[in-house]
Amino acid sequence: MRKIAILGIGQTKIDEHWDKSLRDIGGEAALAAMQDAGMDKVDSLFVGNMLSPLISGQNQLGTFFADWVGLWHQEAVKIEAACGSGAAAFRAGLMAVASGDIESALVIGVEKMTDKAGHDITAALATAADADYEVEQGISFVGINALVMRRYMHEFGWKHADFAPFSINAHANAMHNPYARLHEKISVEKFERSSMIATPINLLDASPVGDGAAAVVIVPAERVASLKGKPRVTVAGSASSTDTIAVHSRKDPLFLSAAYQSSKCAYEMAGLKPEDIDVFELHDAFSIMSALSLEASGFAERGQGVRLGLDNEIGPKGRIPVCTRGGLKARGHPVGATGIYQIVEVVQQLRGGCGQTQVEGAQVGMTQNIGGSGATILTHIFNVE
Amino acid sequence: MRKIAILGIGQTKIDEHWDKSLRDIGGEAALAAMQDAGMDKVDSLFVGNMLSPLISGQNQLGTFFADWVGLWHQEAVKIEAACGSGAAAFRAGLMAVASGDIESALVIGVEKMTDKAGHDITAALATAADADYEVEQGISFVGINALVMRRYMHEFGWKHADFAPFSINAHANAMHNPYARLHEKISVEKFERSSMIATPINLLDASPVGDGAAAVVIVPAERVASLKGKPRVTVAGSASSTDTIAVHSRKDPLFLSAAYQSSKCAYEMAGLKPEDIDVFELHDAFSIMSALSLEASGFAERGQGVRLGLDNEIGPKGRIPVCTRGGLKARGHPVGATGIYQIVEVVQQLRGGCGQTQVEGAQVGMTQNIGGSGATILTHIFNVE
């Protein structure tokens, strides 16, 4: 597989963009990435999106955005893997350019979520779960995660406040990210006092939805062998793995086996180990997912992911910095766009442009994007040269 | 790009499968293809589907089917390009295997459409069009095609009955395809007398929706250099192109520029010309689309696609046999599955297994799958060795 470089990145602020359409936000991120790459045309477009058919009545987003950003006649397609759609679109673009059939790809992750009422969004998000065996029973997506969190607390003896550091770190880092949805510092007290959503998950365990889009431009690395002015970021590892769609079918619902499998493959491809990762943008849709992701990806023992937060190891100066731009929790979680936000943020870190939350000397970054309750998990490793 | 072979094919009958779920039909086609390929495991799964979030409340179909057919931990993803979803999933799988990162892929095209009422399906299909500028005006998908057909008749002087040969050929061929939805011979008189849907498109101009799934297994060609017993079918050309999403934005709404572009690229990649194609499975969602597809792909002059039917050139013994297994018109059009049905049917032709509608000595077959009203068009060329 030929080596791929990320030449351009772009993103919109995550917000309730009632004054902007799906077209507007996707186009804004796409054109920013093209401008950053110094390109006005690319061979192909891959769009990651989950909810547009349900929320905006719009399918065929590949061609929809190719048309909007002026890529007429270029190949375009949409990829969907629930909340893992962004990274899945990135991996599809990566393999397309790696195949040698095309020489460049624009990958957009985009989601417009706030044009519908909250209960519509809850129903739409439930399409990530098993419609026949989970949703049919009336459980929502946060409900499924709540069952997992409760079991984890029971099994490993943690109390709710032990998860606070994940959210506190995310909120603190988002203060320095102008694209983040939430700019509000929180404390353990505030975390413990926030409104209950689905016991034991409360408001500050959960990431906010939002409207947002992020985009990257990728090209074969040999094409940009001597980039002037900015560090060249390349893809060192890429892997995707799956688990059962319903949580109840898993032998062990507290182990993200698809995270284990995809991170293992990505490490092997990159020739790296967990201790080589300088920054890790993980998928903290709920605080419990941070713990499970850290454990399955080799940063903590089973049941001990929470300890990394308590031991102050997850901040920008910690052993394994996570959510350095705010994560899903505070940057926001426009579901199909999240995987591309994570990649954009790792590129920002590797370019050294993260200001107060810059991880000093970051050379290797990892992203992990999760679809459903651990059903589809993609891990990517990037390095700078 | 390394050469890819199609090792296995599978399909379900297209019908109103009220006794079978989305899982059932997709699984049936997938397992048939795996059995045909003689494989019980593949590296990856690519699913083409358009409507499942809207009709079945189920997203994340990649993992959904990986789970169902026992491909736990294998990579899986869903691709959507409206009615072009099937071929788009095939091309994504093709590029993934061509990249060298994976060694085999199962590609499923699947659609469950009859679990909802007709007006729900009409609304769901309209998500292929431009939600803001077409659907917002109240036009349905068949309505858009009717405007195109009316303009074509006006511009080039054809009358409605001149389109009859496309539907008559499709229905005649479907008589010999056990997987086809319709088994009913039709005549010009019947064609002219059928119920009007959206003037000038009547019932026999339009393809029926249905529940159906088709699947293929692909591997690098070098891996199956010496297939015993059956001819080896390989991918000679593959290309995808796009046009504006809304018909009104096109300079010439009667020219499928994305068909022109993708067939041109596929011919170039294969080193072939239109006259080398022995069988052409085109996208006859409406009879007008057969004419436009033949014209844009180099088989007829502008405005003269209809003449190929009138001159009796499109039957299995004609100059350019189309819809040899019934086409969308009579085999049926389970939208996201159609592109894979077309590929399965061309493989059947190249293997010489089409009985009464076998194109004698077929060595090269082409498929063309269309998303929206010509917005996304994928062309593939296959040959037998």
Coordinates of C-alpha atoms in Angstrom, one line a residue, chain A:
Chain A
M1 CA 0.0 0.0 0.0
R2 CA 1.6 3.3 -1.0
K3 CA 2.1 5.9 1.7
I4 CA -0.4 8.7 2.0
A5 CA 0.1 12.2 3.3
I6 CA -2.5 14.7 4.6
L7 CA -2.0 17.9 2.7
G8 CA -4.8 20.0 3.9
I9 CA -7.3 20.3 6.8
G10 CA -10.4 22.3 7.4
Q11 CA -13.2 22.5 10.0
T12 CA -16.2 24.6 11.0
K13 CA -17.1 25.5 14.6
I14 CA -19.5 23.0 16.1
D15 CA -22.7 24.8 17.1
E16 CA -26.4 25.1 16.5
H17 CA -26.0 26.6 13.0
W18 CA -29.6 27.5 12.4
D19 CA -28.5 30.1 9.9
K20 CA -26.5 27.6 7.8
S21 CA -27.6 24.6 5.8
L22 CA -26.0 21.2 5.4
R23 CA -24.5 22.5 2.1
D24 CA -23.1 25.5 3.9
I25 CA -21.2 23.8 6.7
G26 CA -19.9 20.9 4.5
G27 CA -18.8 23.3 1.8
E28 CA -17.1 25.6 4.4
A29 CA -14.9 22.8 5.8
A30 CA -14.2 21.3 2.3
L31 CA -13.0 24.6 0.9
A32 CA -10.9 25.4 3.9
A33 CA -9.1 22.0 3.5
M34 CA -8.6 22.6 -0.2
Q35 CA -7.2 26.0 0.5
D36 CA -4.9 24.6 3.2
A37 CA -3.7 22.0 0.7
G38 CA -3.2 24.7 -2.0
M39 CA -5.3 22.7 -4.4
D40 CA -8.4 23.8 -6.4
K41 CA -9.3 20.4 -7.7
V42 CA -9.1 16.8 -6.4
D43 CA -9.8 13.5 -8.1
S44 CA -12.4 12.3 -5.7
L45 CA -14.7 13.0 -2.8
F46 CA -15.6 10.8 0.1
V47 CA -18.2 12.0 2.5
G48 CA -18.8 10.6 6.0
N49 CA -22.4 11.2 7.2
M50 CA -24.9 9.3 9.3
L51 CA -28.1 11.2 9.6
S52 CA -28.8 13.3 6.6
P53 CA -31.4 11.0 5.1
L54 CA -33.3 11.1 8.4
I55 CA -32.8 14.8 9.4
S56 CA -32.4 16.6 6.1
G57 CA -34.2 14.3 3.6
Q58 CA -31.0 14.2 1.6
N59 CA -29.2 11.1 0.3
Q60 CA -26.3 10.9 -2.2
L61 CA -24.2 13.3 -0.2
G62 CA -21.1 12.4 -2.2
T63 CA -22.4 13.9 -5.4
F64 CA -24.4 16.6 -3.4
F65 CA -21.1 18.0 -2.1
A66 CA -19.1 17.4 -5.3
D67 CA -21.7 19.6 -7.0
W68 CA -21.6 22.3 -4.3
V69 CA -17.8 22.7 -4.1
G70 CA -17.4 22.6 -7.9
L71 CA -15.9 19.1 -8.3
W72 CA -18.2 18.3 -11.3
H73 CA -17.5 14.9 -12.9
Q74 CA -15.2 13.9 -10.1
E75 CA -15.9 10.6 -8.4
A76 CA -17.9 11.0 -5.2
V77 CA -19.5 8.7 -2.7
K78 CA -21.0 8.7 0.9
I79 CA -19.8 6.2 3.5
E80 CA -21.8 5.4 6.6
A81 CA -20.8 3.5 9.7
A82 CA -23.0 5.3 12.3
C83 CA -20.8 7.6 14.5
G84 CA -17.8 5.9 12.9
S85 CA -18.7 7.4 9.5
G86 CA -16.0 10.0 9.5
A87 CA -13.1 7.6 9.9
A88 CA -14.7 5.1 7.6
A89 CA -14.9 7.7 4.8
F90 CA -11.2 8.6 5.5
R91 CA -10.2 4.9 5.2
A92 CA -12.2 4.5 2.0
G93 CA -10.4 7.5 0.5
L94 CA -7.1 6.3 1.8
M95 CA -7.5 2.9 0.1
A96 CA -8.7 4.5 -3.1
V97 CA -5.6 6.7 -3.3
A98 CA -3.4 3.8 -2.2
S99 CA -4.8 1.6 -5.0
G100 CA -3.2 3.9 -7.5
D101 CA -6.4 4.5 -9.4
I102 CA -6.8 8.1 -8.2
E103 CA -4.2 10.6 -7.1
S104 CA -6.0 12.7 -4.5
A105 CA -9.1 12.7 -2.4
L106 CA -11.1 15.2 -0.4
V107 CA -12.7 13.6 2.7
I108 CA -15.5 15.5 4.4
G109 CA -17.2 14.5 7.6
V110 CA -20.5 16.4 8.0
E111 CA -23.6 16.3 10.2
K112 CA -26.5 18.8 10.5
M113 CA -28.4 17.7 13.7
T114 CA -30.1 20.6 15.2
D115 CA -32.8 21.2 12.6
K116 CA -35.0 18.6 14.3
A117 CA -36.4 18.3 17.9
G118 CA -34.4 16.4 20.5
H119 CA -36.7 13.3 20.5
D120 CA -36.3 13.0 16.7
I121 CA -32.5 13.1 17.1
T122 CA -32.7 10.4 19.8
A123 CA -34.7 8.2 17.5
A124 CA -32.3 8.9 14.6
L125 CA -29.3 8.1 16.7
A126 CA -30.9 4.8 17.7
T127 CA -30.5 3.6 14.1
A128 CA -26.9 2.9 15.1
A129 CA -28.1 0.1 17.4
D130 CA -29.9 -3.1 16.4
A131 CA -33.3 -2.1 15.2
D132 CA -34.8 -5.5 15.7
Y133 CA -33.4 -6.6 19.0
E134 CA -32.4 -3.4 20.9
V135 CA -34.4 -0.4 19.6
E136 CA -37.6 -2.6 19.3
Q137 CA -37.4 -3.0 23.1
G138 CA -37.5 0.8 23.5
I139 CA -34.0 1.4 24.6
S140 CA -32.2 4.6 23.4
F141 CA -28.6 4.8 22.4
V142 CA -27.6 6.6 25.7
G143 CA -29.6 3.8 27.5
I144 CA -27.4 1.2 26.0
N145 CA -24.3 3.0 27.1
A146 CA -25.8 3.5 30.6
L147 CA -26.2 -0.2 31.0
V148 CA -22.5 -0.7 30.0
M149 CA -21.3 2.0 32.5
R150 CA -23.4 0.6 35.3
R151 CA -22.0 -2.9 34.8
Y152 CA -18.4 -1.5 34.6
M153 CA -18.9 0.4 37.9
H154 CA -20.2 -2.8 39.5
E155 CA -17.6 -5.1 38.1
F156 CA -14.5 -3.0 38.8
G157 CA -15.7 -1.0 41.9
W158 CA -15.6 2.5 40.6
K159 CA -17.9 5.3 41.7
H160 CA -19.5 7.8 39.4
A161 CA -17.2 10.7 40.4
D162 CA -14.2 8.6 39.3
F163 CA -15.1 9.3 35.7
A164 CA -15.1 13.1 36.2
P165 CA -11.4 13.6 35.1
F166 CA -12.3 12.6 31.5
S167 CA -15.0 15.4 31.2
I168 CA -12.9 17.9 33.2
N169 CA -9.9 17.4 30.9
A170 CA -12.1 17.7 27.7
H171 CA -13.8 20.9 28.9
A172 CA -10.4 22.4 30.0
N173 CA -8.8 21.7 26.6
A174 CA -11.8 23.0 24.6
M175 CA -11.3 26.4 26.2
H176 CA -8.4 26.8 23.8
N177 CA -10.2 25.5 20.7
P178 CA -12.2 28.1 18.8
Y179 CA -14.0 25.4 16.9
A180 CA -15.4 23.7 20.1
R181 CA -19.0 23.8 20.9
L182 CA -18.6 24.3 24.7
H183 CA -16.3 26.8 26.3
E184 CA -17.0 26.2 30.0
K185 CA -14.6 24.9 32.7
I186 CA -16.1 22.3 34.9
S187 CA -15.3 20.8 38.3
V188 CA -15.9 17.5 40.1
E189 CA -18.7 19.1 42.0
K190 CA -20.4 20.4 38.8
F191 CA -19.9 17.0 37.2
E192 CA -21.6 15.3 40.1
R193 CA -24.5 17.7 40.3
S194 CA -25.4 17.8 36.6
S195 CA -28.8 16.4 35.4
M196 CA -29.3 12.7 35.1
I197 CA -30.0 11.4 31.6
A198 CA -30.0 7.6 31.9
T199 CA -28.6 6.4 35.3
P200 CA -25.6 6.5 35.8
I201 CA -25.0 8.7 32.8
N202 CA -25.6 12.4 33.5
L203 CA -25.3 15.4 31.3
L204 CA -21.6 15.9 31.9
D205 CA -20.8 12.2 31.1
A206 CA -22.4 12.8 27.6
S207 CA -21.1 14.6 24.6
P208 CA -23.4 17.3 23.0
V209 CA -24.6 16.8 19.5
G210 CA -24.2 19.7 17.1
D211 CA -23.9 20.9 13.5
G212 CA -20.4 20.6 12.1
A213 CA -18.1 19.6 9.3
A214 CA -14.4 18.8 9.0
A215 CA -12.4 17.9 6.0
V216 CA -8.9 16.7 4.9
V217 CA -7.2 16.4 1.5
I218 CA -5.0 13.4 1.0
V219 CA -2.4 12.6 -1.7
P220 CA 0.3 10.0 -2.2
A221 CA 3.2 11.0 0.1
E222 CA 5.8 10.8 -2.7
R223 CA 4.0 13.7 -4.4
V224 CA 4.7 16.0 -1.5
A225 CA 8.2 14.7 -0.6
S226 CA 9.5 18.2 0.1
L227 CA 6.8 20.3 1.6
K228 CA 8.0 23.8 2.3
G229 CA 7.0 25.6 5.5
K230 CA 5.0 23.0 7.3
P231 CA 5.7 19.5 8.6
R232 CA 4.5 16.6 6.4
V233 CA 2.0 14.4 8.2
T234 CA 1.6 10.9 6.8
V235 CA -0.6 7.9 7.6
A236 CA 1.4 5.3 9.4
G237 CA -1.4 2.9 10.3
S238 CA -5.0 2.3 9.4
A239 CA -7.4 -0.4 10.4
S240 CA -11.1 -1.1 10.9
S241 CA -12.7 -3.8 12.8
T242 CA -16.2 -4.8 13.9
D243 CA -18.0 -6.5 16.8
T244 CA -21.6 -7.7 17.1
I245 CA -24.1 -4.9 16.4
A246 CA -26.0 -5.6 19.6
V247 CA -24.2 -5.3 22.9
H248 CA -26.1 -8.3 24.4
S249 CA -24.5 -10.6 21.8
R250 CA -21.0 -10.0 23.1
K251 CA -19.2 -12.4 25.3
D252 CA -17.8 -9.5 27.3
P253 CA -19.8 -6.2 26.9
L254 CA -17.1 -4.4 28.9
F255 CA -14.3 -5.1 26.3
L256 CA -14.2 -3.2 23.0
S257 CA -12.8 -6.0 21.0
A258 CA -13.0 -4.0 17.8
A259 CA -10.9 -1.3 19.4
Y260 CA -8.4 -4.0 20.5
Q261 CA -8.3 -5.5 17.0
S262 CA -8.1 -2.3 15.0
S263 CA -5.5 -0.7 17.3
K264 CA -3.5 -3.9 17.2
C265 CA -3.5 -3.9 13.3
A266 CA -2.8 -0.2 13.2
Y267 CA 0.2 -0.6 15.6
E268 CA 1.6 -3.4 13.5
M269 CA 1.2 -1.5 10.3
A270 CA 3.0 1.5 11.8
G271 CA 5.6 -0.7 13.6
L272 CA 4.7 1.1 16.8
K273 CA 3.5 0.4 20.4
P274 CA 1.1 2.2 22.7
E275 CA 4.0 3.9 24.4
D276 CA 5.0 5.5 21.1
I277 CA 1.7 7.4 20.9
D278 CA 2.2 11.1 21.8
V279 CA -1.5 12.1 21.5
F280 CA -4.7 10.1 21.3
E281 CA -7.9 11.5 20.1
L282 CA -10.4 8.9 21.4
H283 CA -14.1 8.6 21.0
D284 CA -15.5 9.9 24.3
A285 CA -19.2 10.0 23.3
F286 CA -19.8 9.0 27.0
S287 CA -17.2 9.0 29.7
I288 CA -17.4 5.2 30.0
M289 CA -16.2 5.0 26.4
S290 CA -13.0 6.8 27.3
A291 CA -12.1 4.2 29.8
L292 CA -13.0 1.3 27.5
S293 CA -11.1 2.7 24.6
L294 CA -7.9 3.3 26.7
E295 CA -8.1 -0.3 28.0
A296 CA -8.7 -2.0 24.6
S297 CA -6.0 0.1 22.9
G298 CA -3.3 -0.9 25.3
F299 CA -3.0 2.1 27.6
A300 CA -4.5 0.6 30.7
E301 CA -5.3 -2.8 32.2
R302 CA -8.9 -4.1 32.1
G303 CA -11.0 -2.1 34.4
Q304 CA -8.3 0.4 35.1
G305 CA -8.9 3.0 32.3
V306 CA -10.5 5.3 34.8
R307 CA -7.3 5.4 36.8
L308 CA -5.4 7.2 34.0
G309 CA -7.8 10.2 34.6
L310 CA -7.5 10.0 38.4
D311 CA -3.7 9.9 38.1
N312 CA -3.7 13.0 35.9
E313 CA -2.1 11.2 33.0
I314 CA -4.6 12.3 30.2
G315 CA -3.9 16.1 30.1
P316 CA -1.6 17.6 27.4
K317 CA 1.4 17.1 29.7
G318 CA 0.3 13.6 30.8
R319 CA 1.5 10.1 29.8
I320 CA -1.2 9.7 27.2
P321 CA -2.9 13.1 26.3
V322 CA -6.5 12.6 25.1
C323 CA -9.1 14.9 23.8
T324 CA -6.6 17.7 23.5
R325 CA -9.0 19.9 21.5
G326 CA -12.0 19.1 23.7
G327 CA -12.9 15.6 22.5
L328 CA -16.5 14.7 21.7
K329 CA -17.4 15.9 25.2
A330 CA -16.6 19.6 24.8
R331 CA -15.6 20.1 21.1
G332 CA -18.9 18.5 20.4
H333 CA -20.1 15.3 18.5
P334 CA -21.7 16.0 15.1
V335 CA -21.8 12.2 14.7
G336 CA -20.7 11.5 11.1
A337 CA -18.2 14.4 11.2
T338 CA -16.5 13.4 14.5
G339 CA -14.0 11.0 12.9
I340 CA -12.6 13.7 10.6
Y341 CA -12.5 16.3 13.5
Q342 CA -10.3 13.8 15.3
I343 CA -7.9 13.5 12.3
V344 CA -7.8 17.3 11.8
E345 CA -7.0 17.7 15.5
V346 CA -4.1 15.2 15.4
V347 CA -2.7 16.9 12.3
Q348 CA -2.9 20.2 14.2
Q349 CA -0.9 18.6 17.1
L350 CA 1.7 17.1 14.7
R351 CA 2.0 20.5 13.0
G352 CA 2.6 22.0 16.4
G353 CA -0.3 24.4 16.2
C354 CA -2.3 23.8 19.3
G355 CA -1.1 26.6 21.5
Q356 CA -1.9 26.1 25.2
T357 CA -3.0 22.4 24.7
Q358 CA 0.0 21.6 22.4
V359 CA 1.6 18.3 23.4
E360 CA 5.2 19.1 23.4
G361 CA 7.2 17.5 20.7
A362 CA 4.3 15.4 19.4
Q363 CA 5.5 13.2 16.6
V364 CA 3.0 10.4 16.6
G365 CA -0.8 10.8 17.0
M366 CA -3.6 8.3 17.0
T367 CA -7.4 8.6 16.4
Q368 CA -10.1 6.1 17.3
N369 CA -13.6 6.6 16.0
I370 CA -16.5 4.3 17.1
G371 CA -19.7 3.5 15.4
G372 CA -22.6 2.2 17.5
S373 CA -21.8 0.9 21.0
G374 CA -18.5 -0.5 19.9
A375 CA -19.8 -2.2 16.8
T376 CA -17.5 -0.5 14.2
I377 CA -14.2 0.8 15.3
L378 CA -11.5 2.5 13.2
T379 CA -8.0 3.3 14.4
H380 CA -5.5 5.5 12.6
I381 CA -2.0 6.4 13.4
F382 CA -0.2 9.5 11.9
N383 CA 3.3 10.6 12.1
V384 CA 5.2 13.7 11.2
E385 CA 8.4 13.8 9.1

